[in-house]
CSV table of C-alpha atoms in Angstrom, one decimal:
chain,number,residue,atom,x,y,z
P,1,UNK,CA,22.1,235.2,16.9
P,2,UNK,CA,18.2,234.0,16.9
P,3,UNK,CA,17.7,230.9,18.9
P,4,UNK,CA,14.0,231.5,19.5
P,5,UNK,CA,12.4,231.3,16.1
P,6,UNK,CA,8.7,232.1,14.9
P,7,UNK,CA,6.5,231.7,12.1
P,8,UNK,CA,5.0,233.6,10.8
P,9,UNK,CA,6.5,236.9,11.3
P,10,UNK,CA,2.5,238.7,10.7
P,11,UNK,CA,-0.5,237.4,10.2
P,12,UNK,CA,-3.7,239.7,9.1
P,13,UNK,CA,-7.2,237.6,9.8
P,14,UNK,CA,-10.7,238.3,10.3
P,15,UNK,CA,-12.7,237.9,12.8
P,16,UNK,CA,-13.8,234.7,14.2
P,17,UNK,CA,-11.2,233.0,12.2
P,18,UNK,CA,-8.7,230.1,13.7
P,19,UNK,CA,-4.9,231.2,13.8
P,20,UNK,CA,-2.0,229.1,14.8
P,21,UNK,CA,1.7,230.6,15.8
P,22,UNK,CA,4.6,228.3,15.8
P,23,UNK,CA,7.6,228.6,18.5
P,24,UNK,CA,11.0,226.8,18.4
P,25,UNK,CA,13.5,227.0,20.4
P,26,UNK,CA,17.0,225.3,19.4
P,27,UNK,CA,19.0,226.6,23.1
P,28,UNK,CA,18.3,223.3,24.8
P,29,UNK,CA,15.9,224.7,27.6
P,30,UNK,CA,13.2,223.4,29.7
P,31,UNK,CA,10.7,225.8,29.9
P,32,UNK,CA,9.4,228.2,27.4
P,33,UNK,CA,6.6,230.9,27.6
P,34,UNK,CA,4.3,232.6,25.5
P,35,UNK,CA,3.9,236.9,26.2
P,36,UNK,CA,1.3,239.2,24.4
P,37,UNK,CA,2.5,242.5,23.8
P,38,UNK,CA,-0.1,245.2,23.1
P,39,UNK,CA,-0.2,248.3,20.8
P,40,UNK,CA,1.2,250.1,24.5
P,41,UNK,CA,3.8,247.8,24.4
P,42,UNK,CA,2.9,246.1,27.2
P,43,UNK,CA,4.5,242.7,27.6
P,44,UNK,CA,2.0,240.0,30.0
P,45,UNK,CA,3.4,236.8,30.3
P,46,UNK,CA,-0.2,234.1,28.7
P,47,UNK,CA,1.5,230.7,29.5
P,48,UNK,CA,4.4,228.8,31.0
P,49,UNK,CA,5.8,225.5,30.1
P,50,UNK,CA,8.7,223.3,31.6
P,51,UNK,CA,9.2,219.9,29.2
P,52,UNK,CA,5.8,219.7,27.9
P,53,UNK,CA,3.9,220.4,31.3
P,54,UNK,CA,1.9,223.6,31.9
P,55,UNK,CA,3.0,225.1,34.9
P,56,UNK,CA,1.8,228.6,34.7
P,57,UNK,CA,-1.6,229.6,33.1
P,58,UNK,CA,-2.4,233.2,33.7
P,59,UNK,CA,-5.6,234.8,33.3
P,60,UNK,CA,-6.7,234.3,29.4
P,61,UNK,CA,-9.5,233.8,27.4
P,62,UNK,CA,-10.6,230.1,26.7
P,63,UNK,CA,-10.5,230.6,23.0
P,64,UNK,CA,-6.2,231.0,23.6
P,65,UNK,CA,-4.5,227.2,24.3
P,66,UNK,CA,-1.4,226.6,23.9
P,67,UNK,CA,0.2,223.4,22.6
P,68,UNK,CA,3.7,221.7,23.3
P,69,UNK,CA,4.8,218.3,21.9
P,70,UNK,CA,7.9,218.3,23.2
P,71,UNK,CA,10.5,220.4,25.3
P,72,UNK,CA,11.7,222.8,22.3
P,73,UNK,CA,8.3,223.6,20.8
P,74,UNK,CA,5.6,225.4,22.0
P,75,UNK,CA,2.6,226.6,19.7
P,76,UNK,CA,-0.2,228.8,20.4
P,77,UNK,CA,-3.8,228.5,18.9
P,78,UNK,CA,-6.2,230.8,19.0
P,79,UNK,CA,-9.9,229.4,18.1
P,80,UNK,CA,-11.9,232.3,17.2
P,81,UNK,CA,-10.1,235.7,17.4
P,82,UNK,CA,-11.6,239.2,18.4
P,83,UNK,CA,-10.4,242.6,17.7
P,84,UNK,CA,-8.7,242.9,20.9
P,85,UNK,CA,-6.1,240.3,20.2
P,86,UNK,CA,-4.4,242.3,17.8
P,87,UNK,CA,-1.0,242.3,19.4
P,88,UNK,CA,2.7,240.8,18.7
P,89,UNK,CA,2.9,237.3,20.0
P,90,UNK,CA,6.5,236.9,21.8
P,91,UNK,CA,7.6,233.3,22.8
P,92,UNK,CA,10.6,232.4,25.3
P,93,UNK,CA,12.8,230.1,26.5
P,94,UNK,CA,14.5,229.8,29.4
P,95,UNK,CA,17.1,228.1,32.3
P,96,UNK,CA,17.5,231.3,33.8
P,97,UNK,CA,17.5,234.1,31.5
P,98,UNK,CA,14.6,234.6,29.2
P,99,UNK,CA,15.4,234.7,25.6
P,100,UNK,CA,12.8,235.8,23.2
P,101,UNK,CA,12.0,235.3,19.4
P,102,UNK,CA,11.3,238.2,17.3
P,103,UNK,CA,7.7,238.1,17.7
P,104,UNK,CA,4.8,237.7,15.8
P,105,UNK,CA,2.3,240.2,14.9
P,106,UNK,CA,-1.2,239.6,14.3
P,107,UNK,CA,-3.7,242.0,13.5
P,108,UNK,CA,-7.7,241.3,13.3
P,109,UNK,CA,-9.7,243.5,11.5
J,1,UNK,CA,0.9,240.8,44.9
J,2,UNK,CA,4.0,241.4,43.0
J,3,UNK,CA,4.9,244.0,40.6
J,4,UNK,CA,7.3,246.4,39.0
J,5,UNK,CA,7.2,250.2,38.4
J,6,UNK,CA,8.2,252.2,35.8
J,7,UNK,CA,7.1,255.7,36.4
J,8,UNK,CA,8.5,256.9,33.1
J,9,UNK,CA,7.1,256.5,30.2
J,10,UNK,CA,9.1,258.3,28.0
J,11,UNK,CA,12.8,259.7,28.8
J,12,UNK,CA,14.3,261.9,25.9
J,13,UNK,CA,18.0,262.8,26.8
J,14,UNK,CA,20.8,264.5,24.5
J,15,UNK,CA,23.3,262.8,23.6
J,16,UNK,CA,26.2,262.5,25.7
J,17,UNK,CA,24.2,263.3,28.9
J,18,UNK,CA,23.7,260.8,31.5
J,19,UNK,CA,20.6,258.8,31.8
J,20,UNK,CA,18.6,257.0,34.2
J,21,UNK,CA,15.2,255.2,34.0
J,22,UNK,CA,13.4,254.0,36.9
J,23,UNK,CA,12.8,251.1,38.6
J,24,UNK,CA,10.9,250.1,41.6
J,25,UNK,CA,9.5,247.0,42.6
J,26,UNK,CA,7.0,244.9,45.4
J,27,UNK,CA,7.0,241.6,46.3
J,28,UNK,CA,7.1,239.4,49.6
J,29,UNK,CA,9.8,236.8,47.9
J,30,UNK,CA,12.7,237.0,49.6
J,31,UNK,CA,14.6,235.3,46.6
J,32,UNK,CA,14.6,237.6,43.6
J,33,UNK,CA,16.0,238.2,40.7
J,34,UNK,CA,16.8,241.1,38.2
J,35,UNK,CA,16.8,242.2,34.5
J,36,UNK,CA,16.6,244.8,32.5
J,37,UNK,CA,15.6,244.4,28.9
J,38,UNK,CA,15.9,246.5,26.3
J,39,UNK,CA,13.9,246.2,22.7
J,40,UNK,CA,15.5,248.0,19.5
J,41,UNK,CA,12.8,249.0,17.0
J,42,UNK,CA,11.0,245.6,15.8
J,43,UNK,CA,13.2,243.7,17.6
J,44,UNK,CA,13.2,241.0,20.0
J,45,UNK,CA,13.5,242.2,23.9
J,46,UNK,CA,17.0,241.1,25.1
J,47,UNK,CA,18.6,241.1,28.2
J,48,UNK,CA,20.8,243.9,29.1
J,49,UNK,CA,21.4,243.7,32.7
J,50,UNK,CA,20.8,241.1,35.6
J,51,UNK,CA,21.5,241.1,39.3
J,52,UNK,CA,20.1,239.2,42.8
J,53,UNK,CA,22.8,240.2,44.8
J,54,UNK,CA,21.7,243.7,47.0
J,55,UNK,CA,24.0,246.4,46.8
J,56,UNK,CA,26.2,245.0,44.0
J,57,UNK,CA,27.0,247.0,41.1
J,58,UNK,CA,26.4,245.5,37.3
J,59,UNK,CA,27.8,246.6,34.4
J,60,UNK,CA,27.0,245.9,30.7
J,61,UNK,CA,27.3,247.7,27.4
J,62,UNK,CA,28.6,251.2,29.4
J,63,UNK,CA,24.7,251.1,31.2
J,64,UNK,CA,25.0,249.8,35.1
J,65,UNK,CA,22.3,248.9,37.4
J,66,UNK,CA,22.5,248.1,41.4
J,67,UNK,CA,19.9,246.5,43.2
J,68,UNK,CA,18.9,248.1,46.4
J,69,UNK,CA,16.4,245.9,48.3
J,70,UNK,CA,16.0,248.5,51.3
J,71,UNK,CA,14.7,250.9,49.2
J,72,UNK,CA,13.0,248.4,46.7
J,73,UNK,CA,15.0,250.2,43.6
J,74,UNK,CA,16.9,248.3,40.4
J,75,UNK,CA,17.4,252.0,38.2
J,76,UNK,CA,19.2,252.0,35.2
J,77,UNK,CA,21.9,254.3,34.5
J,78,UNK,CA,24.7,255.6,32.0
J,79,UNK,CA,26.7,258.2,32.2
J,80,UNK,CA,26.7,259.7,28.5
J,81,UNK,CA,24.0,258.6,26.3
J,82,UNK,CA,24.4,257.5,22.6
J,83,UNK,CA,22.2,257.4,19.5
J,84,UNK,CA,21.8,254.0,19.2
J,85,UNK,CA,20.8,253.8,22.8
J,86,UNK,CA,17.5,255.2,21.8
J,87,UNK,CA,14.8,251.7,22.3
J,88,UNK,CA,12.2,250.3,24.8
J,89,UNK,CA,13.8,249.1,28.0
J,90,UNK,CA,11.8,247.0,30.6
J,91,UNK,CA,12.5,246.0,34.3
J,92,UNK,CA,11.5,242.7,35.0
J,93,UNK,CA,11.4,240.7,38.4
J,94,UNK,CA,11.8,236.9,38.9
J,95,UNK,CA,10.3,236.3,41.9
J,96,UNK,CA,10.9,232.9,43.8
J,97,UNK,CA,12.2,229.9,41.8
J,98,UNK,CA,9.1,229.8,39.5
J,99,UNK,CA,11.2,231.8,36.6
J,100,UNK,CA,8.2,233.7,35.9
J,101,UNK,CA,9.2,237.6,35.0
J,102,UNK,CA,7.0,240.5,35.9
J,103,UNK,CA,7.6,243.4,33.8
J,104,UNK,CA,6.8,246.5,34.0
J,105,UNK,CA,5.1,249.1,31.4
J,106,UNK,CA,8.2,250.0,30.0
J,107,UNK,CA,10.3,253.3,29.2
J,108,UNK,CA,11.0,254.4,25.8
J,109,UNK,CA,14.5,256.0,25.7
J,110,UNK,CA,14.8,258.7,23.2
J,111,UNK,CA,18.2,259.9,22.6
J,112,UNK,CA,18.2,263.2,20.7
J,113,UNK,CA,21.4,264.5,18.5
């Protein structure tokens, strides 16, 4: 039963274009996260949010932000994407357990 | 700093043979937390296991896990593999109260006819 849900399930772009991924999460939780998962499958944890506040902000390009505008939605914008983001976009929620959505897929060619 | 270690990356297993994928772990928390997720073909990761109590056995789906924090282990085990048993499965540590997972690289189980 999904309780993490994004849109869109794939997005195809070019590069140096503007893409936006949406994140909901309908479980009630404070804090949700954003993980890229790469073509080796793996899974590094971008950002952390607990109600609206960025608590964790790992190690990412400036052209990634995310965006929260309230405790069960957390978007992620990326301004001007390169080949190398090509990956499936995973968002999470949590209060102890992390639960995941099904991802979303972006490729850049 | 803190991290997780999957030395397989592959395990291919017949089926009805016991299984075990490897987990070891690093960190200088002394409150921790494990899972083990596993991730069906394009599907979300989902938790299979969890435990942050040393030397206790856990038990889920016929897989079990214990966590062993003198030898740093959490391995995941059953003792007759099936079919559908065949996906990605990830070891992850919460370290401290930050909820933040480390994962490690992963282990793709491959269970054979």
């Amino acid at each position: 039963e999904t309780a993490v849900f994004q849109t869109p399930n794939y997005h195809v772009t070019q590069v140096g274009n503007e893409v936006s991924f949406n994140c909901k999460q309908t479980l009630g939780h404070d804090t949700m996260y954003w993980y890229k998962q790469d073509s080796k499958k793996l899974l590094k944890i971008m950002f952390s949010y607990n109600n609206k506040q960025l608590i964790v902000n790992e190690t990412v390009p400036r052209r990634f932000s995310p965006q929260s505008s309230d405790k069960a939605h957390l978007n992620l914008r990326i301004k001007s994407v390169e080949p190398e983001d090509s990956a499936v976009y995973l968002c999470a929620s949590s209060f102890y357990e992390q639960y995941f959505g099904p991802g979303t897929r972006l490729t850049v060619l | 700093g803190d991290s997780v270690t999957q030395t397989e990356g592959l395990v291919t297993v017949t089926e009805g043979l016991p299984v075990k994928l490897n987990c070891t772990y690093q960190t200088t928390y002394l409150t921790i937390a494990f899972f083990w997720y596993v991730q069906y073909l394009n599907e979300a990761p989902q938790v299979l296991l969890k435990s942050s109590t040393d030397n206790k056995r856990t038990e889920h789906q016929g897989f079990h896990a214990t966590l062993h924090k003198s030898s740093s282990s959490f391995h995941l085990q059953k003792s007759s593999a099936q079919l559908s048993d065949s996906a990605l499965y990830y070891c992850a540590l919460m370290a401290g109260n930050t909820g933040k997972l480390i994962f490690g690289l992963g282990t793709t189980l491959q269970v054979q006819p």
